[in-house]
Tab-separated table of C-alpha atoms (C1' of nucleotides) in Angstrom:
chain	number	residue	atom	x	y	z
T	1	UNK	CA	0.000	0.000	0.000
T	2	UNK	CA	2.816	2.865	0.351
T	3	UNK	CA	5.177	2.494	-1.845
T	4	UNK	CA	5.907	6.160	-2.072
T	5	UNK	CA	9.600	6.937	-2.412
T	6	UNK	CA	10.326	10.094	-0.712
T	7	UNK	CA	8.046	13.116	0.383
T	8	UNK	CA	5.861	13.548	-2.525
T	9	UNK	CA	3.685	10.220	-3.039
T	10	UNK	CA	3.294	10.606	-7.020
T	11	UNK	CA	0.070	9.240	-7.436
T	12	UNK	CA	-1.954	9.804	-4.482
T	13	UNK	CA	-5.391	10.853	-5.323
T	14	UNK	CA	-5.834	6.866	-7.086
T	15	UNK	CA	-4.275	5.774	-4.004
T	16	UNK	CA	-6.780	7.595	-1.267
T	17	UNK	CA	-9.435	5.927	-4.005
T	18	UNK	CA	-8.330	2.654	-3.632
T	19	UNK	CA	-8.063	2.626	-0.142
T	20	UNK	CA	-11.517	4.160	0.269
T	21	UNK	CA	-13.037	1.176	-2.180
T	22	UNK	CA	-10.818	-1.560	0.236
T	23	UNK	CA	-12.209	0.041	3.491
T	24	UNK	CA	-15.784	0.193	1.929
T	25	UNK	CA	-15.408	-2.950	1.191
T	26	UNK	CA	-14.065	-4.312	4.057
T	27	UNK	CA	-16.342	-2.070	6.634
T	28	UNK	CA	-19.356	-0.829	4.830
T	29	UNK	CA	-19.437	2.538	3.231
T	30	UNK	CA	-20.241	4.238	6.984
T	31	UNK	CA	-17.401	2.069	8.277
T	32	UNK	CA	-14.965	4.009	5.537
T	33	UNK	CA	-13.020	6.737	7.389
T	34	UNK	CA	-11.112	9.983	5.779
T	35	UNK	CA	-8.453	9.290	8.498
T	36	UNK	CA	-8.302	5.743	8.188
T	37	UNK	CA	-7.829	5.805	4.216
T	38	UNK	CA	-5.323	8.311	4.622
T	39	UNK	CA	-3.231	6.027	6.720
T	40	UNK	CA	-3.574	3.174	4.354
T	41	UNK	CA	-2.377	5.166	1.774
T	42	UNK	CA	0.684	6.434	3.884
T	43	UNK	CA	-0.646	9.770	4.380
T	44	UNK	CA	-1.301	12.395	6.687
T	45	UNK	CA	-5.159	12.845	6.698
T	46	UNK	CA	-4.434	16.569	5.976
T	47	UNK	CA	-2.831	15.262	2.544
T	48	UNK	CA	-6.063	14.238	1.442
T	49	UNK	CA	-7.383	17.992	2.063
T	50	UNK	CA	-4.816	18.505	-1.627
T	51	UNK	CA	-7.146	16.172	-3.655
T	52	UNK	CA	-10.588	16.305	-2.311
T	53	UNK	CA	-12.730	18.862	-0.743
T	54	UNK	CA	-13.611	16.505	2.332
T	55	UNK	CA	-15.048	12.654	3.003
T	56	UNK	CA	-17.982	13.083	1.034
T	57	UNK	CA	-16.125	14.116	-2.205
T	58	UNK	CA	-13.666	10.904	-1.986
T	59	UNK	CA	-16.670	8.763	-2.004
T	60	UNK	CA	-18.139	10.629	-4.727
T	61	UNK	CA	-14.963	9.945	-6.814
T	62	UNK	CA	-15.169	6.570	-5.890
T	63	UNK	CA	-18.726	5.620	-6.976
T	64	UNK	CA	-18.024	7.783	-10.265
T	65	UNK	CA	-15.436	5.423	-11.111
T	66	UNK	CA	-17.630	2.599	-10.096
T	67	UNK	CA	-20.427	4.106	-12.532
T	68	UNK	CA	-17.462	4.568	-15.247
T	69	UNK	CA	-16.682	0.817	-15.266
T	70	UNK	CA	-19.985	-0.428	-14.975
T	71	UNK	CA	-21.265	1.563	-18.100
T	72	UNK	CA	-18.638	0.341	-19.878
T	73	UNK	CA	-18.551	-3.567	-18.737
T	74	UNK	CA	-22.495	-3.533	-19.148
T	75	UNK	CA	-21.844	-1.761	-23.167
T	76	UNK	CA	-18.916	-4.828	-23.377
T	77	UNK	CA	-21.738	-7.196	-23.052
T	78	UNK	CA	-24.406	-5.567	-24.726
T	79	UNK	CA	-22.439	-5.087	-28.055
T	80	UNK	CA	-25.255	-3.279	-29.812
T	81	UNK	CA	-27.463	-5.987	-29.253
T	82	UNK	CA	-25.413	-8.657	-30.892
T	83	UNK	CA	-25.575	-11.101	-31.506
T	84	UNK	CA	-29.041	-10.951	-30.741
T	85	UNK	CA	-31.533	-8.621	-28.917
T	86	UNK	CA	-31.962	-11.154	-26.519
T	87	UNK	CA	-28.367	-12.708	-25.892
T	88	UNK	CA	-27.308	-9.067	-25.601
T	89	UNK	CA	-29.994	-8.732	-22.717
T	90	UNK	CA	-28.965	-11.360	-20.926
T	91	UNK	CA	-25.332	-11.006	-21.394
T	92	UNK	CA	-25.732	-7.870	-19.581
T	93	UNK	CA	-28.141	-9.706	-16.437
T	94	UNK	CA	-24.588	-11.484	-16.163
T	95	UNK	CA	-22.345	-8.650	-16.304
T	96	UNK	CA	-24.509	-6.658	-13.662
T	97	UNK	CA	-23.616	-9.574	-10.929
T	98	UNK	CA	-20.686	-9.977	-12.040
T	99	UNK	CA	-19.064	-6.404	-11.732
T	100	UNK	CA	-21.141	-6.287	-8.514
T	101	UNK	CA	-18.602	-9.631	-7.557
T	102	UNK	CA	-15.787	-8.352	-8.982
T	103	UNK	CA	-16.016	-4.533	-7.879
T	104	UNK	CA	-17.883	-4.720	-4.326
T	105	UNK	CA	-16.339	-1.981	-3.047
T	106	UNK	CA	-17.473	0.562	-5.764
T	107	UNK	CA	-20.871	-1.349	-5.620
T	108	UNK	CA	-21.214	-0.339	-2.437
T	109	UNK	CA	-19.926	3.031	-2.656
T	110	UNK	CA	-22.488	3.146	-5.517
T	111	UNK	CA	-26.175	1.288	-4.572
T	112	UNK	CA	-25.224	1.367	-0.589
T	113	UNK	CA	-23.188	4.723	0.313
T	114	UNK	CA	-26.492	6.520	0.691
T	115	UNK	CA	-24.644	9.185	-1.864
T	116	UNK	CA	-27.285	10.830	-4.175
T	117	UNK	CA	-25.975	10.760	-7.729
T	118	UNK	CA	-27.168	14.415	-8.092
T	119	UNK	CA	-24.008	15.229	-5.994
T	120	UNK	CA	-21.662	16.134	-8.674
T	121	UNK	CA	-22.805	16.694	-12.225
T	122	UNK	CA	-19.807	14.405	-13.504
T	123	UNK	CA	-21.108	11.205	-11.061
T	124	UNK	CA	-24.724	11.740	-12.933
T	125	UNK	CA	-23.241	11.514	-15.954
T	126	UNK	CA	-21.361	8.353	-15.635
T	127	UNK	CA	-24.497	6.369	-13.641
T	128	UNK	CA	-26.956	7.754	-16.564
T	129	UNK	CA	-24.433	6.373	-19.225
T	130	UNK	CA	-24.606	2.818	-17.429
T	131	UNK	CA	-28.506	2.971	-16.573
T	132	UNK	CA	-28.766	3.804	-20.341
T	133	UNK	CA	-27.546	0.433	-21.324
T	134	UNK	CA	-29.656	-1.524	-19.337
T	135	UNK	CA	-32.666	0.501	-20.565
T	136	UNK	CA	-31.768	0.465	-23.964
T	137	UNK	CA	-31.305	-3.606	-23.830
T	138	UNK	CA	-34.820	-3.772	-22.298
T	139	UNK	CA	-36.065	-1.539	-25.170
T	140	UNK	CA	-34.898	-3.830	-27.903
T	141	UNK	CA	-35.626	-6.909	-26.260
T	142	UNK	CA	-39.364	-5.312	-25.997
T	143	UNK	CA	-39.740	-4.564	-29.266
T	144	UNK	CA	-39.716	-8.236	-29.768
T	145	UNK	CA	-42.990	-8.724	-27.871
T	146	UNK	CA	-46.707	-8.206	-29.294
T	147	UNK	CA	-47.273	-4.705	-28.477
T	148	UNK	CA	-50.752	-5.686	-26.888
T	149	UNK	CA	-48.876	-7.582	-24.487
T	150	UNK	CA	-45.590	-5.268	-24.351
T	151	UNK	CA	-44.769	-3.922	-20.655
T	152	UNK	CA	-43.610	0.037	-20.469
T	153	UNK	CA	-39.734	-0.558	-21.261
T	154	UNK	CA	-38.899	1.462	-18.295
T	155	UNK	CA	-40.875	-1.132	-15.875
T	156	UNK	CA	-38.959	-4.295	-17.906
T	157	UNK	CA	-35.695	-2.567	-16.988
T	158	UNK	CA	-36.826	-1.846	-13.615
T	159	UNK	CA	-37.456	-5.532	-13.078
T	160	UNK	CA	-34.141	-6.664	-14.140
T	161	UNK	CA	-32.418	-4.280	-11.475
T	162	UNK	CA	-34.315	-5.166	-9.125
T	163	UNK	CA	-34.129	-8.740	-9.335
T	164	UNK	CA	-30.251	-7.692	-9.790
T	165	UNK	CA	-29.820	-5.651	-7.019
T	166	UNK	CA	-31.883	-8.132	-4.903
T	167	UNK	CA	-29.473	-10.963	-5.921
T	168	UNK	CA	-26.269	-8.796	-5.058
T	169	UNK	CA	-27.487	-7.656	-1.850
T	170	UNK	CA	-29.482	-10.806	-0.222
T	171	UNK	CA	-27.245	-13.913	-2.054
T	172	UNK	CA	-24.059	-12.651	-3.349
T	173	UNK	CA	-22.788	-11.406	0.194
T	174	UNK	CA	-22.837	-12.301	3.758
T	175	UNK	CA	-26.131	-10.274	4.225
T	176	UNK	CA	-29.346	-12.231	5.937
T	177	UNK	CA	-30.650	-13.913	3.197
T	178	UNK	CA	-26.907	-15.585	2.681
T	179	UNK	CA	-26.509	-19.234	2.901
T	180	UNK	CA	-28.484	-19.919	0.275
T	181	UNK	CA	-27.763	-23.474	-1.406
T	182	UNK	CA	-27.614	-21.276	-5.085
T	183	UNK	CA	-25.013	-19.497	-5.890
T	184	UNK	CA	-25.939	-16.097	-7.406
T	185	UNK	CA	-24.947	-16.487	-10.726
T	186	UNK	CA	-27.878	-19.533	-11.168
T	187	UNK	CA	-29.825	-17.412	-9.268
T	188	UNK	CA	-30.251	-14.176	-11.450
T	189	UNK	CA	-30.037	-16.488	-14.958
T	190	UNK	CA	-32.763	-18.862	-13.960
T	191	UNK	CA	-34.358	-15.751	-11.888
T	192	UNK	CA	-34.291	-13.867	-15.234
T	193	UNK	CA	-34.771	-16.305	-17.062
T	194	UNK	CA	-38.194	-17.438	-16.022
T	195	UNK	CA	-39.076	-13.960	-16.076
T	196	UNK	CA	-38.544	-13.538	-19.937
T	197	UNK	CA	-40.238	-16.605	-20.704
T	198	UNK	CA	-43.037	-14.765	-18.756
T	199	UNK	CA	-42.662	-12.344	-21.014
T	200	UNK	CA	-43.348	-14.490	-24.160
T	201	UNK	CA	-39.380	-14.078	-25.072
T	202	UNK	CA	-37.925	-17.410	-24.573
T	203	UNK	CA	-40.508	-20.433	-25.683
T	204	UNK	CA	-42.090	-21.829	-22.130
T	205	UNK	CA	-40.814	-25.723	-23.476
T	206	UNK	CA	-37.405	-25.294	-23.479
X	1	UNK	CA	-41.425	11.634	22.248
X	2	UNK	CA	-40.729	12.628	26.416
X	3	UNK	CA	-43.648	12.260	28.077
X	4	UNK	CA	-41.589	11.467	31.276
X	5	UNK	CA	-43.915	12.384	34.164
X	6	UNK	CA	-41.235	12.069	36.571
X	7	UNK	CA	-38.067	10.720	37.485
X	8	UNK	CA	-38.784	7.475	36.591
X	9	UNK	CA	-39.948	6.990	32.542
X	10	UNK	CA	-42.067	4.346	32.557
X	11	UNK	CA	-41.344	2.297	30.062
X	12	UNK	CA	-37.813	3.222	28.549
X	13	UNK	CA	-36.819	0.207	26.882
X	14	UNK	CA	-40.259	0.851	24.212
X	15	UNK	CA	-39.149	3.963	24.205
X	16	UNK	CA	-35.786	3.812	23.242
X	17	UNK	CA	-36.235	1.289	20.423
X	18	UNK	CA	-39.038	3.622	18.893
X	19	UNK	CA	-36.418	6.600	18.878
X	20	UNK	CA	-33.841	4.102	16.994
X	21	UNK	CA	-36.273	3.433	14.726
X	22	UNK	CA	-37.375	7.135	14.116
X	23	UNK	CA	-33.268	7.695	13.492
X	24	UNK	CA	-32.514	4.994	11.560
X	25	UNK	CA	-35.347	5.549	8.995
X	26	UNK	CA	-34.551	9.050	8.972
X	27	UNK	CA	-30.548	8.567	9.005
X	28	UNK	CA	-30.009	5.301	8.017
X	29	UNK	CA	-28.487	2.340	10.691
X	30	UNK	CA	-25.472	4.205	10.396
X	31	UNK	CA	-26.326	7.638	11.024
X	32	UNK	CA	-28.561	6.270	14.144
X	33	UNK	CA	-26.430	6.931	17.429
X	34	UNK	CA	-27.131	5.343	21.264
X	35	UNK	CA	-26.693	8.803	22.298
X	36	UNK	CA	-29.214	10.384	20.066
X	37	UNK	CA	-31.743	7.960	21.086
X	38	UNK	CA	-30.976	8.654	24.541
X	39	UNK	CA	-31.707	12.231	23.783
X	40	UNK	CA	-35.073	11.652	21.678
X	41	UNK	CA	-36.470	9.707	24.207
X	42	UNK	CA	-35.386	12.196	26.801
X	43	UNK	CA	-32.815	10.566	28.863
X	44	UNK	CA	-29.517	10.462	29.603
X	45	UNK	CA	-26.955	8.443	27.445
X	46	UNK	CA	-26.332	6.141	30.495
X	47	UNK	CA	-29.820	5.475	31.236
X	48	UNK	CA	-29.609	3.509	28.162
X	49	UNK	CA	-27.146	0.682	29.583
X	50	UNK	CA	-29.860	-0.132	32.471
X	51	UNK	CA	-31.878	-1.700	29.411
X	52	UNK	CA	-29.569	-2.693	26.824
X	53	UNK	CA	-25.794	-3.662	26.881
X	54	UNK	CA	-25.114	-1.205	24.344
X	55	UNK	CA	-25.756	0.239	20.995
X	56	UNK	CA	-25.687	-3.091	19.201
X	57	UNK	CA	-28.031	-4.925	21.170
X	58	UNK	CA	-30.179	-1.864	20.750
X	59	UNK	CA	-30.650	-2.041	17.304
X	60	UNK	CA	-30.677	-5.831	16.903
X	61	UNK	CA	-33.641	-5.601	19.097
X	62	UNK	CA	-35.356	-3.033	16.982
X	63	UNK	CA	-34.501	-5.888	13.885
X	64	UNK	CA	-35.726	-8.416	16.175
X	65	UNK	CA	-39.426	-6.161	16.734
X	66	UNK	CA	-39.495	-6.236	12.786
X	67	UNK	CA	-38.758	-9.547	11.880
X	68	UNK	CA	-41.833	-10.233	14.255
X	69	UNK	CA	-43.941	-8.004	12.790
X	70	UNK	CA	-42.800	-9.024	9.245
X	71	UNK	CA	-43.756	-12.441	10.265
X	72	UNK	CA	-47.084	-11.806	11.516
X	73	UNK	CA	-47.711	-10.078	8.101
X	74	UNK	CA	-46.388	-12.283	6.203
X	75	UNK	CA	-48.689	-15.107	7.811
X	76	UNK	CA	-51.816	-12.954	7.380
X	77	UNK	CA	-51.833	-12.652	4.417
X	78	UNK	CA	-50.491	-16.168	3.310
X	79	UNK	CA	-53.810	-17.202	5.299
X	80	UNK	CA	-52.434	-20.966	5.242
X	81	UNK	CA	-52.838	-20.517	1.416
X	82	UNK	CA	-56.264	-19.554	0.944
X	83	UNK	CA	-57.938	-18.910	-0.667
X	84	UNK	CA	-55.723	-20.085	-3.210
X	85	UNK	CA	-51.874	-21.202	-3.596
X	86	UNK	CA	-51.743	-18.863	-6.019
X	87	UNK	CA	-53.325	-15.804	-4.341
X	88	UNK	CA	-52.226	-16.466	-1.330
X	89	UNK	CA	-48.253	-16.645	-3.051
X	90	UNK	CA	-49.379	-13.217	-4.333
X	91	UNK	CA	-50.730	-11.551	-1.056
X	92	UNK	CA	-47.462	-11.932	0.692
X	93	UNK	CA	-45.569	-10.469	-2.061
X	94	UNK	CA	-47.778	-7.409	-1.474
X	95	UNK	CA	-47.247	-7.890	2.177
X	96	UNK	CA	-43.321	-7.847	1.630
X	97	UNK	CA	-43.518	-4.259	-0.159
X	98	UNK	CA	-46.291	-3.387	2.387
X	99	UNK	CA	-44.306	-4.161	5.745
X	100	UNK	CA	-40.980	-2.317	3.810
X	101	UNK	CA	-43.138	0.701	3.609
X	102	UNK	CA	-45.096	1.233	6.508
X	103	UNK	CA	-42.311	0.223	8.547
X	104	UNK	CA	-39.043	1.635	6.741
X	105	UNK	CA	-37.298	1.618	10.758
X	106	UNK	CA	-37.268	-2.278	10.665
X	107	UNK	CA	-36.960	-2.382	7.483
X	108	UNK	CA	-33.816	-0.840	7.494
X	109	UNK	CA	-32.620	-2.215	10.896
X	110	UNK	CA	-33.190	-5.593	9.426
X	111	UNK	CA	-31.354	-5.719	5.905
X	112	UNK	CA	-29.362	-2.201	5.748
X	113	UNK	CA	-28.077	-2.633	9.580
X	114	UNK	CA	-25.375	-5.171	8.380
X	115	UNK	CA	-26.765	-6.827	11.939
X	116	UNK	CA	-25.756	-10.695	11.426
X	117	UNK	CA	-28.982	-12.646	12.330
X	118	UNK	CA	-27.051	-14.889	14.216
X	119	UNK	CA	-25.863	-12.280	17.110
X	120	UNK	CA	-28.524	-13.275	18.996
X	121	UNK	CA	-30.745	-16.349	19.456
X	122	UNK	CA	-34.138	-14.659	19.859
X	123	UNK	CA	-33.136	-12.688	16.685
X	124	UNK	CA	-32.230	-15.490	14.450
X	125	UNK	CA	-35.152	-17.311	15.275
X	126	UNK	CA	-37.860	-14.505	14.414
X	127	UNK	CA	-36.041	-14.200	11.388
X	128	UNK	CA	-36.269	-17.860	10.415
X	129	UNK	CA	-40.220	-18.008	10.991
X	130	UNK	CA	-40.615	-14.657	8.837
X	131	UNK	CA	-38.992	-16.435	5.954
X	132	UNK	CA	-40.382	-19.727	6.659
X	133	UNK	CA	-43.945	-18.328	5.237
X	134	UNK	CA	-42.419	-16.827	1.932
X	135	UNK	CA	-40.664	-20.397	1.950
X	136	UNK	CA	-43.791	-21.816	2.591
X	137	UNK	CA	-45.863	-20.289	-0.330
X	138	UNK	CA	-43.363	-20.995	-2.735
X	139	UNK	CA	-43.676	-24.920	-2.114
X	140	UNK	CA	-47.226	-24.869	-1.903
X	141	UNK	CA	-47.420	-22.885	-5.502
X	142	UNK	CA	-44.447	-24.892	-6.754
X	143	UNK	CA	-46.374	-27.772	-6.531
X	144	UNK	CA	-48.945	-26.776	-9.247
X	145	UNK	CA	-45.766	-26.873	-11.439
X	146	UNK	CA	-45.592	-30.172	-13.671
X	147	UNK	CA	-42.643	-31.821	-11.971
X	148	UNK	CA	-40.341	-31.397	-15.160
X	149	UNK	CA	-40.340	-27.922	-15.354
X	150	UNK	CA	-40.462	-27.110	-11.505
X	151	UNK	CA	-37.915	-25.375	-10.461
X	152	UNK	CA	-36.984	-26.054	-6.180
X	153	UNK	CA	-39.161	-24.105	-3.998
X	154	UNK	CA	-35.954	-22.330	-2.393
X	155	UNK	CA	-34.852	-20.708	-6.007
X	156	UNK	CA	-38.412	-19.751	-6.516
X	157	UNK	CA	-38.778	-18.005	-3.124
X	158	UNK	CA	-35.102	-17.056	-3.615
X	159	UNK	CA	-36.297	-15.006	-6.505
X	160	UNK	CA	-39.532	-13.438	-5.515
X	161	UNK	CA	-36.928	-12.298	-2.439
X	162	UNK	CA	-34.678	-10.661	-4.266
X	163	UNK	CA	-37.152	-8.840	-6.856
X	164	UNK	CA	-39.431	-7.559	-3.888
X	165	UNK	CA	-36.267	-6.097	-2.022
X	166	UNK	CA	-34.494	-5.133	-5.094
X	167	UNK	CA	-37.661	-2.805	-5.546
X	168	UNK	CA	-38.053	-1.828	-2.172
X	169	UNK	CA	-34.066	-0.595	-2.232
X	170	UNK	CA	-34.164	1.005	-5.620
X	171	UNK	CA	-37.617	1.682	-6.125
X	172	UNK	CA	-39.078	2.545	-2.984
X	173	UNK	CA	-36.732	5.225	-1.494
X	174	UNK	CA	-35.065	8.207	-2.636
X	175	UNK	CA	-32.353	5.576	-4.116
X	176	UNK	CA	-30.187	5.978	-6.824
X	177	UNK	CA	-32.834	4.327	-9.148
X	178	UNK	CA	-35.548	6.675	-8.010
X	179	UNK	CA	-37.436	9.017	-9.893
X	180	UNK	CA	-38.812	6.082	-11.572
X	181	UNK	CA	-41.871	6.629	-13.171
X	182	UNK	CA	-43.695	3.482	-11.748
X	183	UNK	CA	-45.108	3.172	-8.066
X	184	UNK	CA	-43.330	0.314	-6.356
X	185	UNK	CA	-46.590	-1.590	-5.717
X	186	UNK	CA	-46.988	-1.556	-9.271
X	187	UNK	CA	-43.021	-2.310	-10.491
X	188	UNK	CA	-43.478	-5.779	-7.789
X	189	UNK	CA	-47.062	-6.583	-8.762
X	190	UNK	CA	-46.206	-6.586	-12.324
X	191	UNK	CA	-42.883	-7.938	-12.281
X	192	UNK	CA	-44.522	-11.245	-9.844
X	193	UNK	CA	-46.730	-11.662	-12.417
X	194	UNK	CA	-44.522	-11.546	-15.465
X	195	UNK	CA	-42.353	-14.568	-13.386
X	196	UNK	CA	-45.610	-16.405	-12.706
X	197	UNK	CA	-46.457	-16.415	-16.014
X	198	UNK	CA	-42.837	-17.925	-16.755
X	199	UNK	CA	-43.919	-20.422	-14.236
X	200	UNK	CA	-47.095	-21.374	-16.120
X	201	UNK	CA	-48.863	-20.419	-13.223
X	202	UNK	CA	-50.717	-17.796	-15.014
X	203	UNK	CA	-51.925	-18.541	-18.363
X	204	UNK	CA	-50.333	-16.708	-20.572
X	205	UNK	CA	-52.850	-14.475	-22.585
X	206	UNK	CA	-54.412	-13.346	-19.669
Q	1	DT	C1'	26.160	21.154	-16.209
Q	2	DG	C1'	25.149	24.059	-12.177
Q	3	DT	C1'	22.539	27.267	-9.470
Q	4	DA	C1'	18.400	30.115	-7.900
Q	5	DC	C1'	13.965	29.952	-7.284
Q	6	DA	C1'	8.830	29.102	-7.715
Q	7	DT	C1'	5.634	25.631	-7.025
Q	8	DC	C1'	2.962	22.808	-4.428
Q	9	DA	C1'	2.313	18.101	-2.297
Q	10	DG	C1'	2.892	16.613	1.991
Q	11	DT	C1'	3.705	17.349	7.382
Q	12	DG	C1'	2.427	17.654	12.135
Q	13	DA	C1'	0.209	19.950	15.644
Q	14	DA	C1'	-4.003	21.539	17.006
Q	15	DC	C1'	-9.134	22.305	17.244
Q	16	DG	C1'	-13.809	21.171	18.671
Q	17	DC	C1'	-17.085	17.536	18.455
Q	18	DG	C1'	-19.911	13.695	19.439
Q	19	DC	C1'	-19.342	9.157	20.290
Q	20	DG	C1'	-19.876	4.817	23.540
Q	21	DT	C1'	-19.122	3.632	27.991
Q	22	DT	C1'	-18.085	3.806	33.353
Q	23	DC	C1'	-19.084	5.228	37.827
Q	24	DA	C1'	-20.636	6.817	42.234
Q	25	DC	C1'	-24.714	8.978	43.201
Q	26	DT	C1'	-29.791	10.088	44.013
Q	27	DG	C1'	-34.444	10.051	44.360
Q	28	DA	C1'	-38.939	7.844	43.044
Q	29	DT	C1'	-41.491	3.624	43.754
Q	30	DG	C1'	-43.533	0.075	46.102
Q	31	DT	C1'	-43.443	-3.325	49.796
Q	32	DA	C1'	-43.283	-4.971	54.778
Q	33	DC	C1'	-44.781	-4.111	58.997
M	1	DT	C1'	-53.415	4.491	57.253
M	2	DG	C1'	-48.577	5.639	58.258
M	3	DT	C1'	-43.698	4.835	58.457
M	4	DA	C1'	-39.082	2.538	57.411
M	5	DC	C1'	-36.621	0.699	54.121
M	6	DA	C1'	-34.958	-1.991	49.985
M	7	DT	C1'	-34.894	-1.664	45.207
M	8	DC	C1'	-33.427	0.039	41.127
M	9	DA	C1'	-34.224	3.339	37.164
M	10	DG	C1'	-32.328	7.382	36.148
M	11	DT	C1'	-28.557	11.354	36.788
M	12	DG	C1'	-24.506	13.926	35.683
M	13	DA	C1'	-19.781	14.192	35.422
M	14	DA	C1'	-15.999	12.175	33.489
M	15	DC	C1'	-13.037	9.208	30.410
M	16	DG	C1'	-10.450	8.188	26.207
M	17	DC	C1'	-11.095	7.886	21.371
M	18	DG	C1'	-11.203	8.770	16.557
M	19	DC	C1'	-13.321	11.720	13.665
M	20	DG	C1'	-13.144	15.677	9.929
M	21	DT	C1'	-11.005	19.784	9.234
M	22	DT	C1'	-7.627	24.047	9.626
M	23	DC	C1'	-3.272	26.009	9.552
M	24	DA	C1'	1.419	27.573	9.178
M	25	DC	C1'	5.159	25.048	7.787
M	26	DT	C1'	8.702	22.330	5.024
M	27	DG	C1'	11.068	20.019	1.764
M	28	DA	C1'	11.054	17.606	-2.810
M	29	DT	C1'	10.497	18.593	-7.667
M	30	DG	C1'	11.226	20.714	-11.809
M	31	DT	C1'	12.005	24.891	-14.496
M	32	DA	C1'	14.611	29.221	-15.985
M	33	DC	C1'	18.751	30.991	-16.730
DNA sequence: TGTACATCAGTGAACGCGCGTTCACTGATGTAC
DNA sequence: TGTACATCAGTGAACGCGCGTTCACTGATGTAC
């Protein structure tokens, strides 16, 4: 964690970022200290006072990153809807868990930090960019369903993140609902799954 | 909040989980403070410790009050699965977004808390019967399911778990999904019944 | 290549604050006689 | 009904702690000449 070389640390506003994602991680975004990150990254918590404008604006940075990555894994899988409307969809069900597995702390610092994503103009951005995928995936998917029996786009994306975000928070972690014999990955494919055959998209035989 | 008519409270310990509750929906578990509720329910700090052994046990039995409550609700309205399995599966998915609203305290104290349901006993088990009727329903529906297609009762009520919290989290609170243009009752009523109908436990033009 | 100097990233001491927790105490309550 | 007394729920002062934040400072870096 400090592997600064002399007085100046070179590269510490990533370092005070990764530190906050470990503690966040590690402790919860309320457990995730100004001080304590500081420390990890070798610093004097006054050093931080160079980078950011206080706590709040660390974890800003830190969900805004989160947002950054997630927009772009969740584009990754969608691939413009290749290789079809519905592979694309659920290609990004899967990478929703698994940047949620792979990037818990900015997860947390993004669904659990209580942070409103009005904060900072540049964090809106970057978690409308990622939102937009999800909703645009639901959109084409939707498009493939008899418009008599077509839900509201908006409410077929709403469903997937919820079932998502439900998965990640009661299944994928040590929360109360943990200790389930499914792992989450079977979980949110069969859970999504079923619900797109509900939906008329996959054929209710197979 | 004091109505104190003397030295003496009266009943503190009632007293002193309401004011938790009060701060923790207000302020979230982490934001909620022994002190605080001390304060709120117009006491000194130490008064606290002749009811509780501290802050923790304070809040686990606020979760403890909820996951009765959310039990009790839960069984009402699954009504030993009547008047259908079906209906009755459906009336405590209402009851889940119901009990999330009306009682966002618990709510909070029981999921958002990070509170392991195995710090205490009494806890644990009032959490087990609460899901024990969601469990419950799901077998009882699953059982309409031809055998072949039927997927186990613990994914099923796995899934309607994490879509009804996933809405309460995103949907249902000034979250970082909110702003959404569909009521939460609405997002989980429709969203049950689109997975139903994966089911075949809905037929599918209706 | 060497020196003077501006820049600015970090230090370290200090602050006021609210926290959870402890302790000896006090005074209201309710019971025994 | 009245008095003595045990009980125990609450007080209030005190504690050590870590927090976020500020400030004048210092010393490493890199640029101009």
């Amino acid at each position: 964690m400090s592997k600064r070389r002399g007085y100046h640390h070179g590269n510490l506003r990533e370092a005070l970022v990764e530190a906050a994602l470990d503690l966040i991680r590690e402790k919860g975004p309320a457990g995730f200290t100004l001080s304590e990150a500081a420390k990890s990254a070798g610093v004097t918590p006054a050093a931080v006072y160079r980078h950011f404008a206080g706590r709040e604006e660390l974890i800003a940075e830190a969900a805004r990153q989160g947002y950054e990555i997630f927009a772009d894994l969740m584009e990754y899988a969608y691939d413009g809807g290749r290789p079809s409307a519905l592979a694309a969809f659920e290609a990004t069900g899967r990478a929703y868990l698994a940047f949620a597995q792979r990037h818990p702390g900015h997860y947390m610092a993004m669904f659990e930090s209580g942070l409103s994503v009005n904060s900072a103009p540049e964090l809106a951005r970057a978690a409308h960019r990622a939102m937009g995928v999800l909703e645009r995936a639901a959109e084409d998917l939707s498009r493939q369903i008899p418009a008599a029996r077509r839900p509201p786009a908006g409410m077929f994306s709403a469903h997937i993140q919820a079932m998502s975000h439900g998965v990640v928070e009661l299944f994928a972690r040590n929360a109360p609902g943990a200790g389930s014999p499914f792992p989450p990955e079977s979980l949110l494919e069969t859970g999504i799954g079923i619900y797109l055959r509900g939906l008329g998209l996959i054929p209710p035989d197979e």
